[in-house]
Coordinates of C-alpha atoms and ligand atoms in Angstrom, one line a residue:
M1 CA 136.1 0.3 31.9
V2 CA 136.0 0.3 28.1
R3 CA 132.5 0.1 26.6
A4 CA 133.0 -1.0 23.1
T5 CA 130.1 0.3 21.1
E6 CA 130.4 1.5 17.6
V7 CA 129.3 5.0 18.6
S8 CA 131.5 5.4 21.6
L9 CA 134.5 4.2 19.6
A10 CA 133.9 6.6 16.6
H11 CA 136.8 8.9 17.5
V12 CA 139.3 6.1 17.9
L13 CA 138.3 4.2 14.8
P14 CA 139.6 5.2 11.3
L15 CA 137.5 7.9 9.6
T16 CA 135.9 5.4 7.1
A17 CA 134.8 2.9 9.8
G18 CA 131.2 1.7 9.4
V19 CA 128.9 -1.2 10.0
S20 CA 127.6 -3.4 7.2
D21 CA 124.0 -4.7 7.0
A22 CA 125.3 -8.0 8.4
G23 CA 126.5 -6.1 11.5
H24 CA 130.2 -6.4 10.5
L25 CA 132.8 -3.7 11.0
T26 CA 133.8 -2.1 7.7
L27 CA 137.1 -0.2 7.1
G28 CA 137.7 1.7 3.9
G29 CA 134.6 0.0 2.4
C30 CA 136.0 -3.5 3.2
D31 CA 134.3 -6.0 5.5
A32 CA 136.7 -6.6 8.4
V33 CA 135.5 -10.2 8.8
T34 CA 136.2 -10.9 5.1
L35 CA 139.6 -9.3 5.4
A36 CA 140.3 -11.5 8.4
G37 CA 139.3 -14.6 6.4
E38 CA 141.3 -13.6 3.3
F39 CA 144.6 -12.6 5.0
G40 CA 144.3 -14.4 8.3
T41 CA 144.7 -13.0 11.7
P42 CA 146.4 -11.2 13.4
L43 CA 146.0 -8.7 10.7
Y44 CA 146.8 -4.9 10.7
V45 CA 144.4 -2.9 8.5
F46 CA 145.5 0.6 7.5
D47 CA 142.8 3.0 6.3
E48 CA 144.4 5.1 3.5
E49 CA 141.9 8.0 3.9
T50 CA 142.7 8.4 7.7
L51 CA 146.5 8.0 7.0
R52 CA 146.7 10.6 4.3
G53 CA 144.2 12.8 6.1
Q54 CA 146.5 13.1 9.1
C55 CA 149.5 13.8 6.9
R56 CA 147.5 16.6 5.3
A57 CA 146.1 17.9 8.5
F58 CA 149.5 18.3 10.2
Q59 CA 151.0 20.0 7.1
R60 CA 147.9 22.3 6.7
E61 CA 147.6 23.3 10.3
F62 CA 151.3 24.1 10.7
Q63 CA 152.0 25.7 7.3
S64 CA 148.9 27.9 7.4
R65 CA 150.0 29.4 10.7
Y66 CA 153.8 29.4 10.0
N67 CA 154.7 29.3 6.4
N68 CA 158.2 28.0 6.9
S69 CA 157.1 24.7 8.5
V70 CA 158.2 21.2 7.7
V71 CA 156.4 18.1 8.9
A72 CA 158.7 15.1 9.3
Y73 CA 157.0 11.8 10.0
A74 CA 158.8 10.0 12.8
A75 CA 159.4 6.6 11.2
K76 CA 159.9 4.9 14.6
A77 CA 156.1 4.8 15.0
Y78 CA 156.0 2.4 12.1
L79 CA 157.7 2.1 8.8
G80 CA 157.4 -0.2 5.8
R81 CA 158.1 0.4 2.2
A82 CA 154.5 1.3 1.3
L83 CA 154.2 3.7 4.2
A84 CA 157.5 5.4 3.3
G85 CA 156.2 5.7 -0.3
I86 CA 152.9 7.3 0.9
I87 CA 154.8 9.7 3.2
A88 CA 157.0 10.7 0.3
Q89 CA 153.9 11.2 -2.0
E90 CA 152.3 13.4 0.7
G91 CA 155.3 15.7 0.4
M92 CA 156.4 15.1 4.0
S93 CA 159.9 14.8 5.4
L94 CA 161.0 11.7 7.4
D95 CA 162.7 11.4 10.7
V96 CA 164.8 8.1 10.9
V97 CA 166.7 6.7 13.9
S98 CA 168.7 3.8 12.5
G99 CA 170.4 2.5 9.4
G100 CA 167.5 0.1 9.0
E101 CA 164.9 2.9 8.8
L102 CA 167.1 4.8 6.4
A103 CA 167.6 1.6 4.3
V104 CA 163.8 1.1 4.0
A105 CA 163.3 4.8 3.1
A106 CA 166.1 4.6 0.6
S107 CA 164.6 1.4 -0.9
V108 CA 161.6 3.5 -2.1
G109 CA 163.9 6.4 -3.2
F110 CA 162.7 8.7 -0.4
P111 CA 164.3 12.1 -1.2
P112 CA 167.4 12.4 1.0
E113 CA 167.0 16.2 1.2
R114 CA 163.8 15.5 3.2
I115 CA 165.4 13.1 5.8
F116 CA 166.5 13.9 9.3
F117 CA 168.7 11.3 11.2
H118 CA 168.1 11.0 14.9
G119 CA 169.3 8.6 17.6
N120 CA 171.3 8.7 20.8
N121 CA 174.0 6.2 19.8
K122 CA 174.4 6.3 16.0
S123 CA 177.3 4.1 14.9
E124 CA 180.0 5.3 12.7
Q125 CA 178.7 3.0 10.0
E126 CA 175.2 4.5 10.3
L127 CA 176.7 8.0 10.1
R128 CA 178.6 7.0 6.9
E129 CA 175.4 5.5 5.4
A130 CA 173.5 8.7 6.2
L131 CA 176.2 10.9 4.6
D132 CA 176.5 8.6 1.6
Y133 CA 172.7 8.8 1.0
G134 CA 172.9 12.6 1.5
V135 CA 170.5 13.0 4.3
S136 CA 169.6 16.6 4.9
R137 CA 170.2 16.9 8.6
I138 CA 171.8 14.8 11.4
V139 CA 170.4 15.6 14.8
V140 CA 173.4 15.3 17.1
D141 CA 172.5 13.9 20.5
N142 CA 175.8 14.0 22.4
F143 CA 179.5 14.9 22.6
H144 CA 180.7 11.5 21.4
E145 CA 178.6 11.8 18.3
L146 CA 179.8 15.3 17.7
Q147 CA 183.4 14.1 17.4
L148 CA 182.4 11.0 15.4
L149 CA 180.4 12.8 12.9
N150 CA 183.0 15.6 12.5
G151 CA 185.5 12.9 11.7
V152 CA 183.2 11.0 9.2
A153 CA 182.3 14.3 7.5
Q154 CA 185.9 15.5 7.2
G155 CA 186.9 12.1 5.9
K156 CA 184.5 12.6 3.1
G157 CA 185.5 16.2 2.5
A158 CA 181.9 17.2 3.5
R159 CA 180.4 19.8 5.8
Q160 CA 177.3 18.2 7.3
K161 CA 174.4 20.3 8.5
V162 CA 173.3 19.4 12.0
L163 CA 170.9 20.3 14.7
F164 CA 171.5 19.6 18.4
R165 CA 169.1 17.6 20.3
L166 CA 168.8 19.4 23.7
S167 CA 167.6 18.0 26.9
P168 CA 165.7 21.0 28.4
G169 CA 164.7 19.6 31.8
I170 CA 161.0 19.8 31.2
D171 CA 158.5 17.2 32.4
P172 CA 155.7 16.6 29.9
H173 CA 153.8 14.4 32.4
T174 CA 153.6 11.2 30.3
H175 CA 154.6 7.6 31.2
A176 CA 158.1 7.4 32.8
K177 CA 159.2 5.1 30.0
T178 CA 158.2 7.6 27.3
T179 CA 159.4 10.8 28.9
T180 CA 162.5 12.2 27.1
G181 CA 162.8 15.9 28.0
T182 CA 163.9 15.6 31.7
L183 CA 167.5 15.6 32.8
E184 CA 167.2 12.1 34.2
N185 CA 166.9 10.9 30.6
K186 CA 169.4 9.3 28.2
F187 CA 168.5 11.6 25.3
G188 CA 170.0 14.9 24.3
I189 CA 172.6 17.4 25.5
P190 CA 171.5 18.9 28.8
L191 CA 170.7 22.5 28.6
P192 CA 170.5 23.8 32.2
T193 CA 173.9 22.3 33.1
G194 CA 175.9 24.4 30.6
Q195 CA 176.8 21.3 28.5
A196 CA 174.6 22.6 25.6
E197 CA 176.7 25.8 25.5
A198 CA 179.9 23.8 25.5
A199 CA 178.6 21.7 22.6
V200 CA 177.7 24.8 20.6
R201 CA 181.2 26.2 21.2
Q202 CA 182.8 22.9 20.1
A203 CA 180.6 22.6 17.0
L204 CA 181.3 26.1 15.8
D205 CA 185.0 25.1 15.6
M206 CA 184.5 21.9 13.7
P207 CA 185.2 22.0 10.0
G208 CA 183.1 18.9 9.2
L209 CA 179.9 20.3 10.7
E210 CA 177.6 23.3 10.2
L211 CA 175.3 23.8 13.2
V212 CA 172.1 25.1 11.8
G213 CA 169.5 24.5 14.5
L214 CA 168.3 23.3 17.8
H215 CA 165.9 20.5 18.6
V216 CA 164.0 19.2 21.6
H217 CA 161.6 16.3 22.0
L218 CA 159.8 16.1 25.3
G219 CA 158.2 12.7 25.3
S220 CA 155.2 10.9 24.0
P221 CA 152.2 11.1 24.0
V222 CA 152.0 14.6 25.4
F223 CA 148.4 15.4 26.1
E224 CA 149.2 18.8 27.7
L225 CA 150.0 21.9 25.6
E226 CA 152.0 23.8 28.2
P227 CA 155.2 21.7 28.0
Y228 CA 155.5 22.7 24.3
G229 CA 155.4 26.4 25.3
Q230 CA 158.0 25.8 27.9
A231 CA 160.2 24.0 25.5
V232 CA 160.0 26.7 22.9
D233 CA 160.9 29.3 25.5
A234 CA 163.8 27.4 26.9
V235 CA 165.4 26.8 23.5
L236 CA 164.8 30.3 22.2
E237 CA 166.3 31.8 25.3
F238 CA 169.3 29.6 24.8
A239 CA 169.5 30.5 21.0
S240 CA 169.5 34.1 21.9
R241 CA 172.3 33.8 24.4
M242 CA 174.3 31.7 21.9
R243 CA 173.7 34.4 19.2
K244 CA 175.0 37.1 21.5
Q245 CA 178.0 35.1 22.8
Y246 CA 179.1 33.2 19.7
E247 CA 177.2 34.6 16.8
F248 CA 175.4 31.3 16.3
E249 CA 172.3 31.7 14.1
M250 CA 169.5 29.3 14.8
T251 CA 168.0 29.0 11.3
E252 CA 166.1 25.8 12.2
F253 CA 164.1 24.9 15.2
S254 CA 162.2 21.7 16.2
P255 CA 160.0 21.1 19.2
G256 CA 160.0 17.4 18.2
G257 CA 156.8 15.2 18.1
G258 CA 154.9 13.6 20.8
F259 CA 151.4 14.7 19.8
A260 CA 148.8 12.5 21.5
V261 CA 146.0 10.5 20.1
A262 CA 143.0 8.9 21.8
Y263 CA 143.2 5.1 22.3
T264 CA 140.0 4.7 24.4
P265 CA 136.6 6.4 24.2
E266 CA 137.2 8.4 27.4
Q267 CA 140.5 9.9 26.2
Q268 CA 140.5 13.2 24.3
A269 CA 143.7 14.4 22.5
P270 CA 144.1 17.9 21.2
P271 CA 143.7 17.9 17.4
P272 CA 146.6 19.0 15.1
A273 CA 145.2 22.5 14.9
I274 CA 145.5 23.1 18.6
Y275 CA 149.1 21.8 18.8
A276 CA 149.9 23.9 15.7
E277 CA 148.4 27.0 17.3
T278 CA 150.3 26.4 20.6
V279 CA 153.7 25.8 19.0
T280 CA 153.5 28.6 16.4
A281 CA 152.0 31.2 18.7
T282 CA 154.6 30.5 21.5
L283 CA 157.3 30.5 18.9
R284 CA 156.3 33.9 17.4
E285 CA 156.0 35.4 20.9
A286 CA 159.4 34.0 21.9
L287 CA 161.0 35.2 18.7
W288 CA 159.8 38.7 19.4
R289 CA 160.8 38.6 23.0
Y290 CA 164.3 37.4 22.3
E291 CA 164.7 39.5 19.1
L292 CA 165.5 36.5 16.9
P293 CA 165.0 36.0 13.2
A294 CA 162.3 33.5 12.4
P295 CA 163.8 30.0 11.8
K296 CA 162.4 27.1 9.8
L297 CA 160.0 25.1 12.1
I298 CA 160.3 21.3 12.0
V299 CA 157.7 19.1 13.7
E300 CA 158.0 15.4 14.0
P301 CA 154.7 13.6 14.6
G302 CA 154.9 9.8 14.6
R303 CA 152.0 8.4 16.6
A304 CA 149.6 11.1 15.5
I305 CA 150.1 10.3 11.8
V306 CA 149.6 6.5 12.0
A307 CA 147.9 5.4 15.2
R308 CA 144.2 6.0 14.3
A309 CA 144.7 4.8 10.7
A310 CA 145.1 1.2 11.7
V311 CA 142.9 -1.5 13.3
A312 CA 144.3 -4.8 14.5
L313 CA 142.1 -7.8 13.9
Y314 CA 142.5 -10.9 16.0
T315 CA 140.6 -14.2 16.2
V316 CA 139.3 -15.3 19.6
G317 CA 140.4 -18.8 20.7
S318 CA 140.4 -20.3 24.2
S319 CA 138.8 -18.8 27.2
K320 CA 139.1 -19.5 30.9
E321 CA 136.6 -18.8 33.6
V322 CA 137.9 -18.5 37.2
P323 CA 134.7 -18.5 39.2
G324 CA 134.4 -15.3 41.3
V325 CA 137.7 -14.1 40.0
M326 CA 137.8 -13.3 36.3
R327 CA 137.3 -14.5 32.8
F328 CA 140.1 -14.7 30.4
V329 CA 139.7 -14.8 26.6
S330 CA 142.7 -15.4 24.5
I331 CA 143.3 -14.1 21.0
D332 CA 145.8 -15.2 18.4
G333 CA 148.2 -12.3 18.8
G334 CA 149.4 -10.3 21.8
M335 CA 152.7 -8.9 23.0
A336 CA 154.7 -10.1 19.9
D337 CA 152.6 -7.8 17.6
N338 CA 151.8 -5.2 20.3
I339 CA 153.9 -4.9 23.3
R340 CA 152.6 -1.5 24.4
P341 CA 150.2 -2.8 27.1
A342 CA 152.9 -5.0 28.6
L343 CA 155.6 -2.3 28.3
Y344 CA 153.7 0.9 29.3
E345 CA 150.4 -0.3 30.7
S346 CA 148.8 1.2 27.6
R347 CA 145.1 0.9 27.4
Y348 CA 143.1 0.1 24.3
A349 CA 139.4 -0.3 23.4
A350 CA 138.0 -3.1 21.2
L351 CA 134.9 -4.2 19.4
V352 CA 133.7 -7.5 18.0
A353 CA 134.0 -7.1 14.3
N354 CA 131.5 -9.8 13.4
R355 CA 128.8 -8.5 15.9
V356 CA 129.3 -4.8 16.1
N357 CA 125.7 -4.1 17.2
D358 CA 125.7 -6.7 20.0
E359 CA 124.9 -4.6 23.1
R360 CA 125.4 -7.4 25.7
R361 CA 128.4 -6.8 27.9
E362 CA 130.6 -8.9 30.2
T363 CA 133.9 -8.1 31.8
V364 CA 136.8 -9.9 30.4
T365 CA 140.5 -9.9 30.3
V366 CA 141.8 -10.2 26.8
A367 CA 145.0 -12.2 26.9
G368 CA 147.5 -12.8 24.1
K369 CA 148.9 -16.2 23.1
Y370 CA 152.5 -15.8 24.2
C371 CA 154.3 -17.4 27.1
E372 CA 154.3 -14.5 29.5
S373 CA 151.8 -13.8 32.2
G374 CA 152.1 -10.1 31.3
D375 CA 150.9 -10.8 27.8
V376 CA 147.5 -9.2 28.3
L377 CA 146.2 -6.7 25.8
M378 CA 143.2 -5.5 27.8
T379 CA 142.2 -5.9 31.5
D380 CA 138.6 -5.5 32.6
A381 CA 137.3 -4.8 29.1
E382 CA 133.5 -4.5 28.7
L383 CA 132.7 -6.5 25.6
P384 CA 129.9 -8.7 24.3
P385 CA 130.4 -12.3 25.4
L386 CA 133.2 -13.6 23.2
E387 CA 133.2 -17.0 21.6
A388 CA 135.9 -18.9 19.8
G389 CA 136.0 -17.7 16.2
D390 CA 134.9 -14.1 16.9
I391 CA 137.0 -11.4 15.3
L392 CA 138.2 -8.8 17.8
A393 CA 139.0 -5.4 16.4
M394 CA 141.5 -3.2 18.3
P395 CA 141.5 0.4 17.0
A396 CA 144.3 2.9 17.2
A397 CA 146.8 0.2 16.5
G398 CA 149.0 1.9 13.9
A399 CA 151.7 3.3 16.1
Y400 CA 154.5 1.5 18.0
A401 CA 152.8 -1.9 17.7
L402 CA 154.1 -3.3 14.4
A403 CA 157.2 -1.1 14.9
M404 CA 158.1 -2.9 18.1
A405 CA 156.8 -6.3 17.0
S406 CA 159.0 -9.3 17.6
N407 CA 159.2 -13.0 16.7
Y408 CA 158.7 -13.9 20.4
N409 CA 157.9 -17.6 20.7
L410 CA 159.1 -17.7 17.1
S411 CA 155.7 -16.3 16.0
L412 CA 155.3 -14.9 12.6
R413 CA 154.9 -11.1 12.3
P414 CA 151.5 -10.3 10.9
P415 CA 150.5 -9.0 7.5
V416 CA 149.5 -5.4 6.9
V417 CA 146.9 -4.3 4.3
L418 CA 145.9 -0.9 3.1
V419 CA 142.1 -0.4 2.5
K420 CA 140.4 2.2 0.3
D421 CA 137.1 2.3 -1.5
G422 CA 136.3 -1.4 -0.9
E423 CA 139.7 -2.6 -2.1
A424 CA 142.5 -4.1 0.1
K425 CA 146.1 -4.1 -1.0
L426 CA 148.8 -6.0 0.8
M427 CA 151.5 -3.7 2.3
R428 CA 153.4 -6.5 4.0
R429 CA 152.9 -10.2 3.8
R430 CA 152.7 -12.5 6.8
E431 CA 156.1 -13.9 7.7
T432 CA 156.7 -17.5 7.0
Y433 CA 158.5 -20.3 8.8
E434 CA 161.3 -19.8 6.2
D435 CA 161.7 -16.2 7.4
L436 CA 162.3 -17.6 10.9
T437 CA 165.3 -19.7 9.8
R438 CA 166.7 -17.5 7.1
A439 CA 169.3 -15.8 9.2
D440 CA 170.2 -18.8 11.3
V441 CA 173.2 -21.0 10.6
W442 CA 173.1 -24.8 10.8
P443 CA 175.2 -26.9 10.6
L444 CA 177.9 -24.6 12.1
E445 CA 181.1 -24.2 10.0
Ligands
PLP501 C1 163.1 12.9 18.4 C2 161.8 12.3 18.3 N1 160.9 12.9 17.4 C3 159.6 12.4 17.2 C4 159.2 11.3 18.0 C5 157.8 10.8 17.7 O1 157.0 10.9 18.8 P1 155.5 10.6 18.6 O2 155.3 9.3 17.8 O3 154.9 10.6 19.9 O4 155.0 11.8 17.7 C6 160.1 10.7 18.9 C7 159.6 9.6 19.7 O5 160.2 9.0 20.4 C8 161.4 11.2 19.0 O6 162.2 10.7 19.9

């Protein structure tokens, strides 16, 4: 059960969240109800202080413990031009997984020497675009890509620096659909099977590639610390063997991202400092044990950078009472702007932005407006009695909601604003009906 009081939600709301004299939720000094009126709902509100604070916390906690650390924001969690600009301003690197993410980054002049290109099925076209832009590293996921990239790089007379994404066979105990480090997973070159060794052998003979490092990403969100330690050990043991057998020097190492955040009051996620301590301490220990020189450390937080920074605002509309069964309340968004509850059974908390101090509670199911029975954002939520016109605020909405948003039912993807010191700036406008027909062709030629 989620009890949505202002106090219990403090650690899932943005840092600047408050309550106005009128009992309204405030974010970055802006009244959430006023924002909803001005920009319409659904609306995603990003708090600049929380966003930049997370960028700085990850860099500080890793770099203070291990000087040669790079924090690359995993753009898949959410990317728009404004966010790419902020990430660049914060001095972070960027992990992209598609030509589209690269294009958005390039549109704000994101420094190519700070870009890592991931993905399990990069097309030849995407690889060309990445090399044309001069991305710093390609993280090679499989043997097919190894050949493809070698060909593309040779065709350009280039020698591309690459890392290998390894599949270490480690279970991080997260949702089956967000686990990536086990052998039954599509990502990465399997390590325990001997395939990773074969890939190293091949790469060392490829004139278009320079293998500089090894990478693993276990899954997301990883609440436990132990899997990171296991991953560090597995990769370093492998690096040490490859060094002895093939004189391969691992000058860069990445344990990926996956750092968890709290979505509901009862969840607790380790802060960046604890993840940083675990990764850097186990890395140092393994370097000593396997007698390896210290590599550059690259971490790739996505969710942990943006999730808490954003609150989604919805307007309550229809409701349906099934006596003795349940009460449904429908809001004006749902699975088209946030598919996580439908896809992964993700849980969220919520509060009523126009009546934050209302202590009354009833159990409701918060449904979306889309034509799927599975379009439910919250089941058995404990909220004040909701009425049409109420503004429902859902915290921790910054990661993997907008990034996976669709036009299902030909809905319009919502606007995004950035709030700070009482000012709200539009990061992305609401889509229009014209946007919906722009790519369609009629009459057919
Ligand atoms: C290679 C890689 N790095 C980083 C991430 C980011 O994960 P998270 O947003 O949980 O930090 C992912 C997520 O899928 C990933 O695949």
